[in-house]
Amino acid sequence: MLKNYLTIAIRILFRYKGYSLINISGLAIGMACAALILLYVQDELNFDTHHIKRDRIYRVLRELKSGDNSIFSYRTSGALAPAILQDIPAAEQAIRTFWFKTFVRYEDTLFDLQYCVADPEILNVFTIPFLKGDPATALQGAGTAVLTASAAARIFGRVDPIGKQLQIDGDRDGTIYTITGIISDPPTNSSLHFELLTAHVIPYFFIYWTEWRPMSQYRAIETYILLREKADPVAFQMQLAETMKRYMGDTVAENNAYHLQAMNRMHLYSAQDFGLRDHLSQDAGRPAYGDINQIYLLSIIALIVLVIACVNFINLTTSRAISRATEVGVRKVVGAHRGLLIFQFFFEIMLLTLVGSIIALALIELILPGFNAFVAKDLTLNPQRNPIPYVIGPVVVLIIGIVAGGIPAFYLSSFQPQRRGFRRIVLPL
């Protein structure tokens, strides 16, 4: 029986080529557009979720008060992280980071790299997978550094980079780094973007790394805290206020305050929570902040596009029902009951939906490289990297088939050959 239904469905598909082309292409384009938008939304919602301890990671923000206004910045004093570890037991780790772009020299060639200086404990706070080297010792020695896999390939080619040396170019200090590890490239939806990671602080920067500098408006360090299990962030923030008073004085504390920002709110909620709209580290190659309101809007747009595609599919299918009235009448006269007719028409429409979804998948693969370049993402349909579309996709296709196919199927099967109006359609006078 199913083979017979499939044969009829394919025959109908090719008999009405123009209708089939319009119906399938409209559905495929709508599904492809909605899927691309939802891939972007999924990537934004998954920002920084690859860090295993992300629920306990916080960034320290500094509030500068000026009358009734406040300006928030993630730049803090370099001495803050050591003071937190010394004075606040709820902190399991406190690390300093600083980001910039620089040139490094290998042999006679210069390479531009995204550079991050951090305390060695960064490897215990964030999830940074090692491909080569020992995470426990990679950043412990003087002048040690690790490279991302892509940076290592760009600089050293196929030569093993472990033990090789790079020199910081320019007039800063010409520090020489020994490569002790190779790490995976950070995903595009990560707030931590770097190509060279080191714990070695170059001399010109040492003052910003170690001092409070209470009278200076410029603070250079980004401070991250890993709270202990079950630690209270609110109580921790109150202790931060006492830390500021203790080390920077009451005058500074009156016009400044520290706030904790959860890592899972850094990317999408910085503008909403603290008015941080421009990421000051974009010059170091780090991604700009997203906006949760934009994500809501894009999700609604994707839903609207999908609904329009389904409504268009239903309208085109239903409008063609009149041309199949004769077939329905003849089949009912010879004994076909409504359930079989519903199943046949539903089967045909599900076939159209399946063909449309396959074409939509091909369109996505075709458009995705250009779309990635446009939105600066690395979106993929590779099931090993992103299995979610292959779990949700068939469910969505089934729902579309049921919704878009149910109405035409019931409408087509409802024709009654004994009714006078129907006889006029089948046997016009």
Coordinates of C-alpha atoms in Angstrom, one line a residue:
M1 CA 0.0 0.0 0.0
L2 CA 2.8 2.5 0.9
K3 CA 4.5 1.7 -2.4
N4 CA 1.3 2.5 -4.2
Y5 CA 0.9 5.8 -2.3
L6 CA 4.5 6.7 -3.0
T7 CA 4.0 5.9 -6.7
I8 CA 0.9 8.1 -6.9
A9 CA 2.7 10.9 -4.9
I10 CA 5.7 10.9 -7.3
R11 CA 3.4 10.9 -10.3
I12 CA 1.4 13.9 -8.9
L13 CA 4.7 15.6 -8.2
F14 CA 5.8 15.4 -11.8
R15 CA 2.4 15.9 -13.3
Y16 CA 2.1 19.4 -11.8
K17 CA 5.7 20.5 -12.3
G18 CA 5.1 24.2 -12.0
Y19 CA 3.0 23.9 -8.9
S20 CA 5.5 21.5 -7.3
L21 CA 8.4 23.8 -8.1
I22 CA 6.7 26.9 -6.6
N23 CA 5.4 25.0 -3.5
I24 CA 8.7 23.2 -2.8
S25 CA 10.9 26.2 -3.5
G26 CA 8.8 28.5 -1.3
L27 CA 8.9 26.1 1.6
A28 CA 12.7 25.4 1.1
I29 CA 13.7 29.0 1.0
G30 CA 11.6 29.8 4.1
M31 CA 13.0 26.9 6.0
A32 CA 16.6 27.8 5.0
C33 CA 16.2 31.4 6.1
A34 CA 14.7 30.4 9.4
A35 CA 17.4 27.8 10.0
L36 CA 20.2 30.3 9.3
I37 CA 18.8 32.7 11.8
L38 CA 18.3 30.0 14.4
L39 CA 21.8 28.8 13.9
Y40 CA 23.0 32.3 14.7
V41 CA 20.7 32.5 17.7
Q42 CA 21.9 29.1 19.0
D43 CA 25.6 30.2 18.7
E44 CA 24.9 33.4 20.6
L45 CA 23.0 31.6 23.4
N46 CA 25.9 29.1 23.7
F47 CA 28.5 31.8 24.2
D48 CA 31.1 30.7 26.7
T49 CA 29.2 27.5 27.6
H50 CA 32.2 25.4 26.8
H51 CA 33.8 26.4 30.1
I52 CA 33.0 23.7 32.6
K53 CA 33.1 26.0 35.6
R54 CA 31.3 28.8 34.0
D55 CA 28.5 28.8 36.7
R56 CA 31.1 29.9 39.3
I57 CA 33.1 32.3 37.1
Y58 CA 32.6 36.0 37.6
R59 CA 34.2 39.1 36.1
V60 CA 34.9 42.1 38.4
L61 CA 33.5 45.4 37.0
R62 CA 34.4 48.9 38.3
E63 CA 31.7 51.5 38.7
L64 CA 32.9 55.1 38.4
K65 CA 30.3 57.4 40.0
S66 CA 29.9 61.0 38.7
G67 CA 27.0 62.8 40.3
D68 CA 23.8 60.9 39.4
N69 CA 25.6 59.0 36.6
S70 CA 27.7 55.9 36.6
I71 CA 30.2 54.5 34.1
F72 CA 31.0 50.9 34.2
S73 CA 34.3 49.3 33.1
Y74 CA 35.8 45.9 33.2
R75 CA 39.3 47.5 33.7
T76 CA 40.5 47.1 37.3
S77 CA 43.7 47.5 39.3
G78 CA 46.3 44.8 38.9
A79 CA 46.6 44.4 42.7
L80 CA 43.0 43.5 43.1
A81 CA 43.2 39.8 42.3
P82 CA 46.0 39.0 44.8
A83 CA 44.2 41.0 47.4
I84 CA 41.0 39.0 46.8
L85 CA 42.8 35.7 47.2
Q86 CA 44.4 37.0 50.4
D87 CA 41.3 38.5 52.1
I88 CA 38.2 36.8 50.8
P89 CA 38.0 33.0 51.5
A90 CA 35.0 32.5 49.1
A91 CA 37.4 33.0 46.2
E92 CA 38.9 29.8 45.0
Q93 CA 40.9 31.5 42.3
A94 CA 41.4 35.1 41.2
I95 CA 43.2 35.8 38.0
R96 CA 44.4 38.8 36.0
T97 CA 44.3 39.1 32.2
F98 CA 45.5 41.7 29.7
W99 CA 44.9 41.6 26.0
F100 CA 46.5 43.3 23.0
K101 CA 47.8 42.6 19.5
T102 CA 51.5 42.4 18.9
F103 CA 54.1 41.2 16.4
V104 CA 56.3 38.3 17.1
R105 CA 59.4 37.3 15.2
Y106 CA 60.4 33.8 14.3
E107 CA 63.7 33.6 12.5
D108 CA 63.4 36.5 10.0
T109 CA 59.6 36.6 9.7
L110 CA 57.1 38.8 11.6
F111 CA 53.7 37.5 12.6
D112 CA 50.8 39.4 14.1
L113 CA 49.2 37.6 17.1
Q114 CA 46.4 38.2 19.5
Y115 CA 48.3 38.2 22.8
C116 CA 47.0 37.5 26.3
V117 CA 49.0 37.8 29.6
A118 CA 47.4 36.0 32.5
D119 CA 48.1 34.4 35.8
P120 CA 49.1 30.7 35.3
E121 CA 45.9 29.7 37.2
I122 CA 43.9 30.7 34.1
L123 CA 44.2 27.1 33.0
N124 CA 42.4 26.0 36.2
V125 CA 39.6 28.5 35.8
F126 CA 38.7 28.3 32.2
T127 CA 38.4 25.2 30.0
I128 CA 41.4 25.4 27.6
P129 CA 42.1 22.0 26.0
F130 CA 45.8 21.2 25.4
L131 CA 46.8 19.4 22.2
K132 CA 50.5 19.3 23.2
G133 CA 52.3 20.0 26.5
D134 CA 51.4 19.7 30.2
P135 CA 48.8 22.2 31.5
A136 CA 50.2 21.9 35.0
T137 CA 53.6 23.3 34.0
A138 CA 53.1 25.0 30.7
L139 CA 52.9 28.5 32.1
Q140 CA 55.0 28.1 35.2
G141 CA 58.5 28.8 34.0
A142 CA 59.9 32.3 33.1
G143 CA 59.4 33.2 29.5
T144 CA 57.0 30.3 28.7
A145 CA 54.0 30.6 26.4
V146 CA 51.5 28.5 24.7
L147 CA 50.1 28.9 21.1
T148 CA 46.8 28.0 19.5
A149 CA 46.9 25.3 16.9
S150 CA 46.2 27.7 14.0
A151 CA 48.9 30.1 15.2
A152 CA 51.5 27.4 15.5
A153 CA 50.7 26.1 12.0
R154 CA 50.9 29.6 10.6
I155 CA 54.3 30.3 12.2
F156 CA 56.0 26.9 12.3
G157 CA 54.2 25.0 9.5
R158 CA 54.6 21.2 10.1
V159 CA 57.6 21.7 12.4
D160 CA 57.0 20.7 16.0
P161 CA 56.7 24.0 17.9
I162 CA 57.5 22.7 21.4
G163 CA 60.7 24.2 22.5
K164 CA 60.9 26.7 19.7
Q165 CA 61.4 30.4 20.6
L166 CA 59.5 33.6 19.6
Q167 CA 60.6 37.1 20.2
I168 CA 58.2 40.0 20.8
D169 CA 59.0 42.6 18.1
G170 CA 59.2 46.3 18.6
D171 CA 60.7 48.7 21.2
R172 CA 58.8 47.4 24.2
D173 CA 61.3 44.8 25.5
G174 CA 62.0 42.2 22.9
T175 CA 61.1 39.3 25.3
I176 CA 61.9 35.9 24.1
Y177 CA 59.2 33.2 24.7
T178 CA 59.7 29.4 24.7
I179 CA 56.7 27.5 23.4
T180 CA 55.7 24.9 26.0
G181 CA 52.2 23.9 24.8
I182 CA 49.7 23.9 21.9
I183 CA 46.0 24.5 22.7
S184 CA 42.9 24.2 20.7
D185 CA 41.7 27.4 19.0
P186 CA 39.0 29.1 21.1
P187 CA 35.6 28.8 19.5
T188 CA 34.2 31.9 17.9
N189 CA 31.5 32.1 20.6
S190 CA 34.1 32.6 23.3
S191 CA 34.9 35.8 25.2
L192 CA 38.5 34.6 25.5
H193 CA 40.2 35.0 22.1
F194 CA 43.9 34.8 21.9
E195 CA 46.6 33.1 19.9
L196 CA 49.5 33.4 22.3
L197 CA 49.0 32.9 26.1
T198 CA 51.7 33.6 28.6
A199 CA 52.1 34.4 32.3
H200 CA 55.3 36.4 31.7
V201 CA 54.7 40.1 32.3
I202 CA 56.8 42.3 30.2
P203 CA 58.7 45.1 32.1
Y204 CA 56.9 48.2 30.7
F205 CA 53.6 46.7 31.8
F206 CA 54.7 45.6 35.3
I207 CA 53.4 48.6 37.1
Y208 CA 49.8 48.1 35.8
W209 CA 50.0 44.4 36.7
T210 CA 51.0 44.8 40.4
E211 CA 49.8 48.2 41.7
W212 CA 46.5 49.7 42.8
R213 CA 47.1 53.1 41.2
P214 CA 44.2 54.7 43.2
M215 CA 44.7 58.2 41.7
S216 CA 44.9 57.1 38.1
Q217 CA 41.8 56.8 35.9
Y218 CA 43.5 54.2 33.8
R219 CA 43.3 50.6 34.9
A220 CA 44.5 48.0 32.5
I221 CA 43.6 44.6 34.0
E222 CA 40.6 42.4 33.5
T223 CA 40.0 40.4 36.7
Y224 CA 38.1 37.1 36.9
I225 CA 37.0 35.3 40.0
L226 CA 36.2 31.6 40.5
L227 CA 34.0 31.3 43.5
R228 CA 34.0 28.2 45.7
E229 CA 31.1 25.8 45.6
K230 CA 27.9 27.3 47.2
A231 CA 29.6 30.7 47.7
D232 CA 27.2 33.7 47.8
P233 CA 28.0 36.2 45.0
V234 CA 26.0 39.0 46.8
A235 CA 28.0 38.5 50.1
F236 CA 31.2 38.3 48.0
Q237 CA 30.4 41.7 46.4
M238 CA 29.9 43.3 49.8
Q239 CA 33.4 42.0 50.8
L240 CA 34.8 43.6 47.6
A241 CA 33.6 47.0 48.8
E242 CA 35.5 46.5 52.0
T243 CA 38.6 45.5 50.0
M244 CA 38.4 48.7 48.0
K245 CA 38.2 50.8 51.2
R246 CA 41.1 48.9 52.8
Y247 CA 43.5 49.3 50.0
M248 CA 42.4 52.4 48.1
G249 CA 41.0 54.6 50.8
D250 CA 37.6 56.1 51.7
T251 CA 37.8 58.9 49.1
V252 CA 38.2 56.5 46.2
A253 CA 35.5 54.1 47.7
E254 CA 33.0 57.0 47.7
N255 CA 33.2 57.5 44.0
N256 CA 34.0 53.9 42.9
A257 CA 32.4 50.5 43.5
Y258 CA 33.1 46.9 42.4
H259 CA 30.4 44.7 40.9
L260 CA 30.4 41.0 40.0
Q261 CA 29.2 40.0 36.5
A262 CA 28.4 36.4 36.0
M263 CA 30.2 34.9 33.0
N264 CA 27.0 33.5 31.6
R265 CA 25.7 37.1 31.3
M266 CA 28.8 38.7 29.9
H267 CA 28.1 38.4 26.2
L268 CA 24.4 39.0 25.9
Y269 CA 23.6 41.1 29.0
S270 CA 26.5 43.5 29.4
A271 CA 24.5 46.3 27.7
Q272 CA 21.3 45.6 29.5
D273 CA 22.9 45.2 33.0
F274 CA 25.7 47.7 32.9
G275 CA 25.5 49.7 29.7
L276 CA 28.7 48.1 28.3
R277 CA 28.0 48.4 24.6
D278 CA 31.5 48.7 23.1
H279 CA 34.0 46.0 23.9
L280 CA 37.3 47.9 24.6
S281 CA 39.3 44.8 23.7
Q282 CA 38.0 44.5 20.1
D283 CA 41.4 45.8 19.0
A284 CA 42.9 42.6 20.5
G285 CA 40.6 40.5 18.3
R286 CA 38.0 39.7 20.9
P287 CA 34.3 39.6 19.9
A288 CA 31.9 42.5 20.5
Y289 CA 29.1 42.1 23.0
G290 CA 25.8 40.7 21.8
D291 CA 22.4 41.9 22.8
I292 CA 19.7 39.6 24.3
N293 CA 16.9 41.8 22.9
Q294 CA 18.4 41.3 19.4
I295 CA 18.3 37.6 20.0
Y296 CA 14.6 37.7 21.0
L297 CA 13.9 39.8 17.8
L298 CA 15.8 37.4 15.6
S299 CA 13.9 34.4 17.1
I300 CA 10.6 36.1 16.4
I301 CA 11.7 36.9 12.8
A302 CA 12.7 33.2 12.2
L303 CA 9.3 32.1 13.6
I304 CA 7.5 34.5 11.3
V305 CA 9.4 33.4 8.3
L306 CA 8.6 29.8 9.0
V307 CA 4.9 30.5 9.6
I308 CA 4.7 32.5 6.3
A309 CA 6.3 29.6 4.5
C310 CA 3.9 27.2 6.0
V311 CA 0.8 29.4 5.3
N312 CA 2.0 29.8 1.7
F313 CA 2.4 26.1 1.4
I314 CA -1.1 25.5 2.8
N315 CA -2.7 28.1 0.5
L316 CA -1.0 26.7 -2.6
T317 CA -1.9 23.1 -1.7
T318 CA -5.5 23.9 -0.8
S319 CA -6.1 26.1 -3.9
R320 CA -5.2 23.2 -6.1
A321 CA -7.7 21.0 -4.3
I322 CA -10.4 21.8 -6.9
S323 CA -8.4 20.2 -9.6
R324 CA -8.5 16.9 -7.8
A325 CA -12.2 16.9 -7.0
T326 CA -12.9 14.4 -9.8
E327 CA -10.3 12.0 -8.4
V328 CA -11.8 12.2 -4.9
G329 CA -15.3 11.6 -6.3
V330 CA -14.3 8.7 -8.3
R331 CA -12.4 7.1 -5.5
K332 CA -15.3 7.5 -3.1
V333 CA -17.8 6.1 -5.5
V334 CA -15.7 3.0 -5.9
G335 CA -15.6 2.6 -2.1
A336 CA -12.6 4.5 -0.8
H337 CA -13.3 5.8 2.7
R338 CA -12.2 9.1 4.0
G339 CA -9.4 7.8 6.2
L340 CA -7.5 6.3 3.3
L341 CA -7.9 9.5 1.3
I342 CA -6.6 11.6 4.2
F343 CA -3.6 9.3 4.5
Q344 CA -2.9 9.5 0.8
F345 CA -3.1 13.3 0.6
F346 CA -1.1 13.6 3.8
F347 CA 1.5 11.2 2.4
E348 CA 1.8 13.4 -0.7
I349 CA 2.2 16.6 1.3
M350 CA 4.7 15.0 3.6
L351 CA 6.7 14.0 0.5
L352 CA 6.7 17.6 -0.6
T353 CA 7.8 18.7 2.8
L354 CA 10.6 16.2 2.9
V355 CA 11.8 17.3 -0.5
G356 CA 11.6 20.9 0.6
S357 CA 13.6 20.2 3.7
I358 CA 16.3 18.4 1.7
I359 CA 16.6 21.4 -0.7
A360 CA 16.6 23.7 2.3
L361 CA 19.6 21.7 3.8
A362 CA 21.4 22.1 0.5
L363 CA 20.7 25.8 0.4
I364 CA 22.0 26.2 4.0
E365 CA 25.3 24.4 3.1
L366 CA 25.6 26.6 0.0
I367 CA 25.0 29.9 1.8
L368 CA 26.7 29.1 5.1
P369 CA 30.3 30.1 4.2
G370 CA 29.2 33.5 3.0
F371 CA 26.9 33.9 6.0
N372 CA 29.7 33.0 8.4
A373 CA 31.9 35.6 6.8
F374 CA 29.1 38.2 7.1
V375 CA 28.4 37.6 10.8
A376 CA 32.0 36.6 11.8
K377 CA 30.9 33.2 13.1
D378 CA 31.8 29.6 12.6
L379 CA 28.3 28.1 12.2
T380 CA 28.2 24.6 11.0
L381 CA 25.8 21.7 10.3
N382 CA 28.5 19.1 11.1
P383 CA 26.8 16.6 13.4
Q384 CA 30.0 16.0 15.3
R385 CA 30.3 19.7 16.2
N386 CA 26.7 20.7 16.3
P387 CA 24.3 17.7 16.7
I388 CA 21.3 19.8 17.8
P389 CA 20.0 20.6 14.3
Y390 CA 19.8 16.9 13.6
V391 CA 17.8 16.3 16.7
I392 CA 15.5 19.3 16.4
G393 CA 15.4 19.4 12.5
P394 CA 13.4 16.2 12.0
V395 CA 10.9 17.2 14.7
V396 CA 10.4 20.6 13.0
V397 CA 10.0 19.0 9.6
L398 CA 7.4 16.6 11.0
I399 CA 5.5 19.5 12.7
I400 CA 5.6 21.5 9.5
G401 CA 4.3 18.4 7.6
I402 CA 1.5 17.8 10.1
V403 CA 0.4 21.5 10.2
A404 CA 0.9 22.3 6.5
G405 CA -0.4 19.0 5.3
G406 CA -3.2 18.4 7.8
I407 CA -5.5 21.2 6.5
P408 CA -5.2 20.4 2.8
A409 CA -5.6 16.6 3.5
F410 CA -8.8 17.0 5.5
Y411 CA -10.1 19.6 3.0
L412 CA -9.5 17.4 -0.1
S413 CA -11.0 14.3 1.6
S414 CA -14.1 16.2 2.7
F415 CA -15.5 16.4 -0.9
Q416 CA -18.9 14.5 -1.1
P417 CA -19.8 13.2 -4.6
Q418 CA -23.5 13.0 -3.7
R419 CA -23.7 16.8 -3.2
R420 CA -25.0 18.8 -6.0
G421 CA -22.2 21.4 -5.9
F422 CA -19.7 18.6 -6.2
R423 CA -21.5 17.1 -9.2
R424 CA -21.3 20.4 -10.9
I425 CA -17.5 20.4 -10.5
V426 CA -17.1 16.8 -11.7
L427 CA -19.8 16.8 -14.5
P428 CA -20.2 20.4 -15.6
L429 CA -23.3 21.1 -17.6

